[in-house]
Tab-separated table of C-alpha atoms in Angstrom:
chain	number	residue	atom	x	y	z
A	1063	UNK	CA	-15.986	28.636	-7.731
A	1064	UNK	CA	-16.431	25.000	-8.664
A	1065	UNK	CA	-12.673	24.535	-8.459
A	1066	UNK	CA	-13.055	25.437	-4.782
A	1067	UNK	CA	-15.930	22.946	-4.498
A	1068	UNK	CA	-13.729	20.299	-6.082
A	1069	UNK	CA	-11.033	21.001	-3.511
A	1070	UNK	CA	-13.494	20.945	-0.592
A	1071	UNK	CA	-15.264	17.779	-1.737
A	1072	UNK	CA	-12.024	15.810	-1.877
A	1073	UNK	CA	-10.706	17.414	1.290
A	1074	UNK	CA	-13.825	15.959	2.926
A	1075	UNK	CA	-13.141	12.551	1.376
A	1076	UNK	CA	-9.523	12.702	2.581
A	1077	UNK	CA	-10.586	13.696	6.071
A	1078	UNK	CA	-13.107	10.909	6.602
A	1079	UNK	CA	-11.517	8.107	4.619
A	1080	UNK	CA	-10.564	5.830	7.496
A	1081	UNK	CA	-9.365	2.313	6.780
A	1082	UNK	CA	-9.112	2.942	3.067
A	1083	UNK	CA	-10.054	0.500	0.338
A	1084	UNK	CA	-13.671	-0.289	-0.263
A	1085	UNK	CA	-14.871	1.150	3.025
A	1086	UNK	CA	-14.723	4.606	1.464
A	1087	UNK	CA	-16.486	3.810	-1.803
A	1088	UNK	CA	-19.908	5.029	-0.590
A	1089	UNK	CA	-18.310	8.117	0.960
A	1090	UNK	CA	-16.905	9.232	-2.377
A	1091	UNK	CA	-20.089	8.329	-4.199
A	1092	UNK	CA	-22.073	10.587	-1.906
A	1093	UNK	CA	-19.880	13.578	-2.738
A	1094	UNK	CA	-19.238	13.029	-6.409
A	1095	UNK	CA	-22.563	11.562	-7.568
A	1096	UNK	CA	-25.227	12.668	-5.105
A	1097	UNK	CA	-24.044	15.992	-3.755
A	1098	UNK	CA	-22.358	17.620	-6.739
A	1099	UNK	CA	-23.548	15.464	-9.627
A	1100	UNK	CA	-20.130	15.488	-11.311
A	1101	UNK	CA	-20.539	11.859	-12.424
A	1102	UNK	CA	-23.506	9.582	-13.092
A	1103	UNK	CA	-23.871	6.409	-11.020
A	1104	UNK	CA	-22.861	4.358	-14.083
A	1105	UNK	CA	-19.702	6.403	-14.623
A	1106	UNK	CA	-18.832	5.976	-10.974
A	1107	UNK	CA	-19.208	2.195	-11.274
A	1108	UNK	CA	-16.867	2.344	-14.286
A	1109	UNK	CA	-14.258	4.157	-12.211
A	1110	UNK	CA	-14.463	1.435	-9.568
A	1111	UNK	CA	-13.757	-1.199	-12.209
A	1112	UNK	CA	-10.852	0.789	-13.608
A	1113	UNK	CA	-9.491	1.373	-10.108
A	1114	UNK	CA	-9.181	-2.361	-9.599
A	1115	UNK	CA	-7.138	-2.632	-12.750
A	1116	UNK	CA	-4.868	0.368	-12.331
A	1117	UNK	CA	-2.316	1.261	-9.686
A	1118	UNK	CA	-3.151	3.554	-6.830
A	1119	UNK	CA	-5.623	3.920	-3.981
A	1120	UNK	CA	-9.256	4.219	-4.954
A	1121	UNK	CA	-9.711	7.656	-3.375
A	1122	UNK	CA	-6.803	9.056	-5.386
A	1123	UNK	CA	-8.022	7.408	-8.568
A	1124	UNK	CA	-11.468	8.945	-8.157
A	1125	UNK	CA	-9.978	12.331	-7.355
A	1126	UNK	CA	-7.727	12.334	-10.441
A	1127	UNK	CA	-10.492	11.075	-12.704
A	1128	UNK	CA	-13.143	13.548	-11.566
A	1129	UNK	CA	-10.685	16.428	-11.475
A	1130	UNK	CA	-9.475	15.684	-14.985
A	1131	UNK	CA	-13.049	15.343	-16.269
A	1132	UNK	CA	-13.978	18.772	-14.915
A	1133	UNK	CA	-10.836	20.886	-15.309
A	1134	UNK	CA	-8.192	18.861	-17.099
A	1135	UNK	CA	-4.763	18.473	-15.563
A	1136	UNK	CA	-5.182	21.360	-13.107
A	1137	UNK	CA	-8.360	19.783	-11.757
A	1138	UNK	CA	-6.631	16.446	-11.409
A	1139	UNK	CA	-3.759	17.963	-9.436
A	1140	UNK	CA	-6.028	19.973	-7.143
A	1141	UNK	CA	-8.378	17.082	-6.372
A	1142	UNK	CA	-5.447	14.734	-5.674
A	1143	UNK	CA	-3.781	17.276	-3.415
A	1144	UNK	CA	-7.005	17.845	-1.470
A	1145	UNK	CA	-7.572	14.143	-0.944
A	1146	UNK	CA	-4.136	13.473	0.565
A	1147	UNK	CA	-3.667	16.713	2.521
A	1148	UNK	CA	-5.502	15.714	5.748
A	1149	UNK	CA	-3.767	12.333	5.866
A	1150	UNK	CA	-0.323	13.880	5.369
A	1151	UNK	CA	-0.829	16.256	8.291
A	1152	UNK	CA	-2.268	13.620	10.645
A	1153	UNK	CA	0.333	10.981	9.807
A	1154	UNK	CA	3.229	13.423	10.192
A	1155	UNK	CA	1.943	14.313	13.673
A	1156	UNK	CA	1.543	10.654	14.621
A	1157	UNK	CA	5.086	9.954	13.452
A	1158	UNK	CA	6.314	12.609	15.907
A	1159	UNK	CA	4.255	11.067	18.712
A	1160	UNK	CA	5.512	7.603	17.814
A	1161	UNK	CA	9.166	8.529	18.187
A	1162	UNK	CA	8.427	10.240	21.513
A	1163	UNK	CA	6.611	7.232	22.986
A	1164	UNK	CA	9.169	4.774	21.773
A	1165	UNK	CA	11.144	4.174	24.982
A	1166	UNK	CA	8.182	3.489	27.290
A	1167	UNK	CA	7.496	-0.064	28.376
A	1168	UNK	CA	3.652	0.017	28.210
A	1169	UNK	CA	3.988	1.316	24.683
A	1170	UNK	CA	6.197	-1.663	23.850
A	1171	UNK	CA	3.333	-3.963	24.864
A	1172	UNK	CA	0.869	-2.058	22.707
A	1173	UNK	CA	3.315	-2.216	19.792
A	1174	UNK	CA	3.617	-5.992	20.140
A	1175	UNK	CA	-0.162	-6.198	19.774
A	1176	UNK	CA	-0.143	-3.789	16.832
A	1177	UNK	CA	2.608	-5.672	15.031
A	1178	UNK	CA	0.804	-8.974	15.481
A	1179	UNK	CA	-2.377	-7.447	14.105
A	1180	UNK	CA	-0.515	-6.026	11.110
A	1181	UNK	CA	0.853	-9.425	10.153
A	1182	UNK	CA	-2.656	-10.891	10.403
A	1183	UNK	CA	-4.048	-8.147	8.186
A	1184	UNK	CA	-1.307	-8.558	5.593
A	1185	UNK	CA	-1.935	-12.306	5.451
A	1186	UNK	CA	-5.675	-11.672	5.031
A	1187	UNK	CA	-4.977	-9.192	2.214
A	1188	UNK	CA	-2.840	-11.775	0.440
A	1189	UNK	CA	-5.587	-14.393	0.731
A	1190	UNK	CA	-8.254	-12.068	-0.597
A	1191	UNK	CA	-6.135	-11.002	-3.578
A	1192	UNK	CA	-5.267	-14.654	-4.279
A	1193	UNK	CA	-8.958	-15.604	-4.258
A	1194	UNK	CA	-9.783	-12.619	-6.456
A	1195	UNK	CA	-7.224	-13.546	-9.101
A	1196	UNK	CA	-7.557	-17.351	-9.047
A	1197	UNK	CA	-11.287	-17.917	-8.481
A	1198	UNK	CA	-12.602	-15.600	-11.162
A	1199	UNK	CA	-12.939	-15.273	-14.903
A	1200	UNK	CA	-9.388	-14.557	-15.960
A	1201	UNK	CA	-6.644	-15.705	-18.295
A	1202	UNK	CA	-7.837	-19.284	-18.971
A	1203	UNK	CA	-10.904	-20.145	-16.953
A	1204	UNK	CA	-12.332	-23.551	-16.108
A	1205	UNK	CA	-15.621	-24.322	-14.396
A	1206	UNK	CA	-15.266	-26.761	-11.493
A	1207	UNK	CA	-18.486	-27.560	-9.605
A	1208	UNK	CA	-19.903	-24.269	-10.800
A	1209	UNK	CA	-16.915	-22.245	-9.583
A	1210	UNK	CA	-14.707	-20.349	-11.997
A	1211	UNK	CA	-11.075	-21.376	-11.497
A	1212	UNK	CA	-8.082	-19.916	-13.295
A	1213	UNK	CA	-5.138	-22.382	-13.113
A	1214	UNK	CA	-2.826	-19.967	-14.943
A	1215	UNK	CA	-3.242	-17.375	-12.210
A	1216	UNK	CA	-2.629	-20.061	-9.576
A	1217	UNK	CA	0.574	-21.156	-11.342
A	1218	UNK	CA	1.736	-17.553	-11.683
A	1219	UNK	CA	1.172	-17.098	-7.946
A	1220	UNK	CA	3.401	-20.125	-7.229
A	1221	UNK	CA	6.031	-18.982	-9.733
A	1222	UNK	CA	6.099	-15.496	-8.191
A	1223	UNK	CA	6.400	-16.848	-4.656
A	1224	UNK	CA	9.213	-19.159	-5.757
A	1225	UNK	CA	11.130	-16.338	-7.469
A	1226	UNK	CA	10.705	-14.037	-4.479
A	1227	UNK	CA	11.638	-16.473	-1.731
A	1228	UNK	CA	14.152	-18.790	-3.394
A	1229	UNK	CA	15.724	-16.598	-6.069
A	1230	UNK	CA	15.511	-13.321	-4.159
A	1231	UNK	CA	14.089	-11.616	-7.260
A	1232	UNK	CA	12.944	-7.983	-7.180
A	1233	UNK	CA	9.224	-7.595	-6.570
A	1234	UNK	CA	8.715	-5.081	-9.384
A	1235	UNK	CA	10.422	-7.407	-11.871
A	1236	UNK	CA	8.335	-10.364	-10.695
A	1237	UNK	CA	5.070	-8.463	-11.135
A	1238	UNK	CA	6.008	-7.284	-14.618
A	1239	UNK	CA	7.178	-10.783	-15.670
A	1240	UNK	CA	3.931	-12.379	-14.464
A	1241	UNK	CA	1.901	-9.720	-16.258
A	1242	UNK	CA	3.820	-10.387	-19.487
A	1243	UNK	CA	3.406	-14.177	-19.193
A	1244	UNK	CA	-0.332	-13.770	-18.580
A	1245	UNK	CA	-0.626	-11.513	-21.637
A	1246	UNK	CA	1.314	-13.981	-23.786
A	1247	UNK	CA	-0.834	-16.924	-22.629
A	1248	UNK	CA	-3.963	-14.918	-23.346
A	1249	UNK	CA	-2.797	-14.348	-26.927
A	1250	UNK	CA	-1.802	-18.025	-27.333
A	1251	UNK	CA	-5.099	-19.393	-26.003
A	1252	UNK	CA	-7.220	-17.057	-28.051
B	740	UNK	CA	35.189	7.848	17.226
B	741	UNK	CA	35.756	4.769	15.145
B	742	UNK	CA	32.260	4.871	13.654
B	743	UNK	CA	32.831	8.345	12.277
B	744	UNK	CA	36.157	7.339	10.791
B	745	UNK	CA	34.502	4.391	9.185
B	746	UNK	CA	31.891	6.654	7.632
B	747	UNK	CA	34.560	9.095	6.445
B	748	UNK	CA	36.700	6.436	4.878
B	749	UNK	CA	33.630	5.418	2.924
B	750	UNK	CA	33.924	1.789	3.932
B	751	UNK	CA	31.155	-0.111	2.200
B	752	UNK	CA	28.597	-1.451	4.632
B	753	UNK	CA	26.373	-4.365	3.694
B	754	UNK	CA	23.854	-3.857	0.862
B	755	UNK	CA	23.407	-0.459	-0.756
B	756	UNK	CA	24.053	2.217	1.883
B	757	UNK	CA	22.231	5.546	1.931
B	758	UNK	CA	24.534	8.098	0.359
B	759	UNK	CA	25.392	11.302	2.171
B	760	UNK	CA	24.190	13.558	-0.619
B	761	UNK	CA	20.738	14.894	0.312
B	762	UNK	CA	19.488	15.298	-3.243
B	763	UNK	CA	20.565	11.793	-4.068
B	764	UNK	CA	18.538	10.428	-1.137
B	765	UNK	CA	15.486	12.447	-2.159
B	766	UNK	CA	15.807	11.296	-5.746
B	767	UNK	CA	16.145	7.683	-4.637
B	768	UNK	CA	13.049	7.958	-2.449
B	769	UNK	CA	11.035	9.597	-5.206
B	770	UNK	CA	12.127	7.160	-7.887
B	771	UNK	CA	11.542	4.121	-5.677
B	772	UNK	CA	8.028	5.104	-4.586
B	773	UNK	CA	7.218	6.193	-8.156
B	774	UNK	CA	8.185	2.798	-9.600
B	775	UNK	CA	6.472	0.868	-6.816
B	776	UNK	CA	3.289	2.886	-7.157
B	777	UNK	CA	3.289	2.508	-10.946
B	778	UNK	CA	3.301	-1.293	-11.014
B	779	UNK	CA	1.593	-2.281	-7.778
B	780	UNK	CA	-2.052	-3.167	-8.251
B	781	UNK	CA	-3.954	-4.562	-5.325
B	782	UNK	CA	-4.287	-1.974	-2.632
B	783	UNK	CA	-2.360	-0.581	0.279
B	784	UNK	CA	-0.938	-3.848	1.585
B	785	UNK	CA	0.663	-4.512	-1.778
B	786	UNK	CA	2.548	-1.227	-1.529
B	787	UNK	CA	3.593	-2.005	2.041
B	788	UNK	CA	4.817	-5.447	1.009
B	789	UNK	CA	6.867	-4.060	-1.865
B	790	UNK	CA	8.272	-1.238	0.284
B	791	UNK	CA	9.293	-3.831	2.858
B	792	UNK	CA	11.057	-5.926	0.250
B	793	UNK	CA	12.846	-3.008	-1.356
B	794	UNK	CA	13.787	-1.019	1.761
B	795	UNK	CA	14.239	-3.713	4.413
B	796	UNK	CA	15.423	-6.811	2.521
B	797	UNK	CA	17.247	-5.367	-0.469
B	798	UNK	CA	18.645	-2.074	0.784
B	799	UNK	CA	18.659	-2.467	4.567
B	800	UNK	CA	17.574	1.153	5.121
B	801	UNK	CA	14.841	0.168	7.567
B	802	UNK	CA	14.298	-2.581	10.130
B	803	UNK	CA	11.448	-5.059	9.889
B	804	UNK	CA	9.778	-3.907	13.097
B	805	UNK	CA	9.836	-0.301	11.870
B	806	UNK	CA	8.046	-1.365	8.705
B	807	UNK	CA	5.437	-3.181	10.844
B	808	UNK	CA	4.861	-0.093	12.993
B	809	UNK	CA	4.528	2.145	9.939
B	810	UNK	CA	2.024	-0.268	8.444
B	811	UNK	CA	-0.057	-0.234	11.615
B	812	UNK	CA	0.019	3.567	11.731
B	813	UNK	CA	-0.810	3.878	8.020
B	814	UNK	CA	-3.731	1.521	8.339
B	815	UNK	CA	-5.312	2.967	11.447
B	816	UNK	CA	-5.330	6.629	10.431
B	817	UNK	CA	-7.156	8.508	7.700
B	818	UNK	CA	-5.942	8.441	4.139
B	819	UNK	CA	-4.708	5.789	1.732
B	820	UNK	CA	-2.240	3.296	3.220
B	821	UNK	CA	0.127	3.641	0.293
B	822	UNK	CA	0.493	7.399	0.708
B	823	UNK	CA	0.746	7.216	4.497
B	824	UNK	CA	3.386	4.492	4.412
B	825	UNK	CA	5.440	6.396	1.817
B	826	UNK	CA	5.250	9.515	3.974
B	827	UNK	CA	6.427	7.689	7.101
B	828	UNK	CA	9.279	5.962	5.299
B	829	UNK	CA	10.359	9.216	3.644
B	830	UNK	CA	10.239	11.142	6.896
B	831	UNK	CA	12.270	8.485	8.681
B	832	UNK	CA	14.969	8.426	6.010
B	833	UNK	CA	15.238	12.102	5.053
B	834	UNK	CA	12.952	14.291	7.179
B	835	UNK	CA	10.246	16.558	5.805
B	836	UNK	CA	11.696	16.724	2.302
B	837	UNK	CA	12.020	12.963	2.255
B	838	UNK	CA	8.358	12.683	3.187
B	839	UNK	CA	7.436	15.095	0.391
B	840	UNK	CA	9.575	13.271	-2.193
B	841	UNK	CA	8.111	9.886	-1.259
B	842	UNK	CA	4.508	11.142	-1.281
B	843	UNK	CA	4.891	12.860	-4.649
B	844	UNK	CA	6.462	9.703	-6.046
B	845	UNK	CA	3.610	7.534	-4.842
B	846	UNK	CA	0.861	9.894	-5.980
B	847	UNK	CA	2.089	10.729	-9.488
B	848	UNK	CA	1.618	7.375	-11.282
B	849	UNK	CA	-2.063	6.885	-10.419
B	850	UNK	CA	-2.668	10.557	-11.128
B	851	UNK	CA	-1.116	10.346	-14.578
B	852	UNK	CA	-2.910	7.083	-15.404
B	853	UNK	CA	-6.325	8.250	-14.225
B	854	UNK	CA	-6.019	11.643	-15.893
B	855	UNK	CA	-5.265	9.895	-19.172
B	856	UNK	CA	-8.076	7.394	-18.633
B	857	UNK	CA	-10.563	10.198	-17.990
B	858	UNK	CA	-10.376	10.776	-21.741
B	859	UNK	CA	-10.494	7.235	-23.112
B	860	UNK	CA	-11.406	4.876	-20.283
B	861	UNK	CA	-13.871	2.708	-22.204
B	862	UNK	CA	-11.055	1.393	-24.383
B	863	UNK	CA	-8.881	0.144	-21.539
B	864	UNK	CA	-11.704	-1.261	-19.414
B	865	UNK	CA	-12.924	-3.434	-22.279
B	866	UNK	CA	-9.639	-4.856	-23.599
B	867	UNK	CA	-9.448	-8.578	-22.776
B	868	UNK	CA	-5.669	-8.641	-23.278
B	869	UNK	CA	-5.145	-5.847	-20.749
B	870	UNK	CA	-7.447	-7.667	-18.336
B	871	UNK	CA	-5.461	-10.918	-18.602
B	872	UNK	CA	-2.127	-9.180	-18.087
B	873	UNK	CA	-3.555	-7.455	-15.034
B	874	UNK	CA	-4.828	-10.748	-13.586
B	875	UNK	CA	-1.280	-12.095	-13.944
B	876	UNK	CA	0.128	-9.060	-12.155
B	877	UNK	CA	-2.514	-9.457	-9.485
B	878	UNK	CA	-1.517	-13.088	-8.856
B	879	UNK	CA	2.111	-11.964	-8.548
B	880	UNK	CA	1.073	-9.217	-6.149
B	881	UNK	CA	-0.728	-11.777	-3.978
B	882	UNK	CA	2.611	-13.633	-3.853
B	883	UNK	CA	4.531	-10.472	-2.915
B	884	UNK	CA	2.098	-9.861	-0.053
B	885	UNK	CA	2.260	-13.512	1.031
B	886	UNK	CA	6.062	-13.273	1.049
B	887	UNK	CA	5.841	-10.182	3.287
B	888	UNK	CA	3.381	-11.944	5.600
B	889	UNK	CA	5.744	-14.903	5.967
B	890	UNK	CA	8.870	-12.925	6.800
B	891	UNK	CA	7.062	-10.359	8.939
B	892	UNK	CA	5.394	-13.266	10.749
B	893	UNK	CA	8.851	-14.613	11.600
B	894	UNK	CA	9.874	-11.172	12.811
B	895	UNK	CA	6.753	-10.889	14.992
B	896	UNK	CA	7.561	-14.300	16.461
B	897	UNK	CA	10.993	-13.019	17.503
B	898	UNK	CA	9.459	-9.903	19.085
B	899	UNK	CA	6.438	-11.308	20.888
B	900	UNK	CA	6.468	-15.119	20.656
B	901	UNK	CA	3.148	-16.898	21.285
B	902	UNK	CA	1.267	-13.751	22.242
B	903	UNK	CA	2.063	-11.855	19.043
B	904	UNK	CA	1.480	-14.855	16.794
B	905	UNK	CA	-1.881	-15.556	18.452
B	906	UNK	CA	-2.889	-11.932	17.858
B	907	UNK	CA	-1.807	-12.315	14.226
B	908	UNK	CA	-3.859	-15.507	13.807
B	909	UNK	CA	-6.978	-14.032	15.421
B	910	UNK	CA	-6.771	-10.817	13.411
B	911	UNK	CA	-6.197	-12.823	10.230
B	912	UNK	CA	-9.353	-14.876	10.860
B	913	UNK	CA	-11.436	-11.817	11.740
B	914	UNK	CA	-10.195	-9.825	8.751
B	915	UNK	CA	-10.603	-12.684	6.278
B	916	UNK	CA	-13.984	-13.970	7.387
B	917	UNK	CA	-15.841	-11.085	9.031
B	918	UNK	CA	-16.526	-7.522	7.967
B	919	UNK	CA	-14.780	-5.873	10.921
B	920	UNK	CA	-12.947	-2.697	9.935
B	921	UNK	CA	-9.156	-2.688	9.998
B	922	UNK	CA	-8.947	0.330	12.301
B	923	UNK	CA	-10.994	-1.511	14.933
B	924	UNK	CA	-8.824	-4.625	14.616
B	925	UNK	CA	-5.580	-2.658	14.906
B	926	UNK	CA	-6.714	-0.498	17.806
B	927	UNK	CA	-8.174	-3.552	19.583
B	928	UNK	CA	-4.914	-5.452	19.242
B	929	UNK	CA	-2.992	-2.425	20.504
B	930	UNK	CA	-5.300	-2.165	23.523
B	931	UNK	CA	-4.897	-5.871	24.329
B	932	UNK	CA	-1.106	-5.509	24.154
B	933	UNK	CA	-1.208	-2.413	26.343
B	934	UNK	CA	-3.388	-4.145	28.955
B	935	UNK	CA	-1.109	-7.141	28.977
B	936	UNK	CA	2.055	-5.137	29.604
B	937	UNK	CA	0.399	-2.905	32.232
B	938	UNK	CA	-1.016	-5.885	34.121
B	939	UNK	CA	1.841	-8.329	33.559
B	940	UNK	CA	5.359	-8.270	34.951
B	941	UNK	CA	6.478	-5.985	32.145
B	942	UNK	CA	8.747	-8.570	30.592
B	943	UNK	CA	7.393	-7.788	27.137
B	944	UNK	CA	10.075	-6.142	25.130
């Protein structure tokens, strides 16, 4: 019975999770903490912290974590499946619509607007992640005028951008290399 | 048909071409989204940026404007951007099974990690070494996204010139400095573009 509840709770999360990211944090909290009481508020806060440090969208991370807590691997699979099912159906339908509308000239105008907006959003995401990694307690932190600044993270950002744009390095390699350098510097400083 | 002959003779096109073998394509899609999902920390845009680099720049399987459209669609509908974008890319390259392979690939790594962490999460959350390494990866991810923004910005300039770049700048400012939701920004920009092409001489292409 509760396995069904688990499925329904995350189906609900998947259905109403518009925009993604931190917009849906309270939505999940309502289901998992308030409605079903599967996690305490403190445990939920822990998951949020972990989600920032691990790969994957926050909704999926919560689903896997809660599912695994309650029913092990089966629970994890079911909760994950439920949380992506609505999106998969909707997006597949939109993809059909997209290819049908493609030749029409008004649609081309709308697409120009959409593409512009996407570039703006991507740039904003880059800025926010840059601020999050550089102006925070991190690998080797300094206080400047009361602000925490991490010059190592700033240098790694520059190194990564250089490797990507000038050396045409693979993005996965660059991320792993920067992670390894940060780990090594942490050990050296400490 | 010369094109067909070219394909039959197996003449190497630029970059790594998609092979004919269906299973090979599905495996490639799965393995690519699996690896991307496993190392990309920093949200949906990070995944989009890496997908763009791997599929558009390195392999040439998709065009830049397609990646932009998929990003807009992924962002303005329900569900995580990373999963939506993988689904769209997979469907484009190999139909329904491609979509399934790409989605499974993108979902598995976080599922495995979080399932494992459900048992011993305190350990990982409190390790300073792990935290530092992750900050380094995060800085690199910011660079990957910045790289995508730069080259996609150039592509948007080619498509829509001043109009598209102005939209990009306005949306950037609104997204970075106000709390407006991304779906509203995307739909608003789409509506402005639609109005412009309906009212104008229709020279937008």
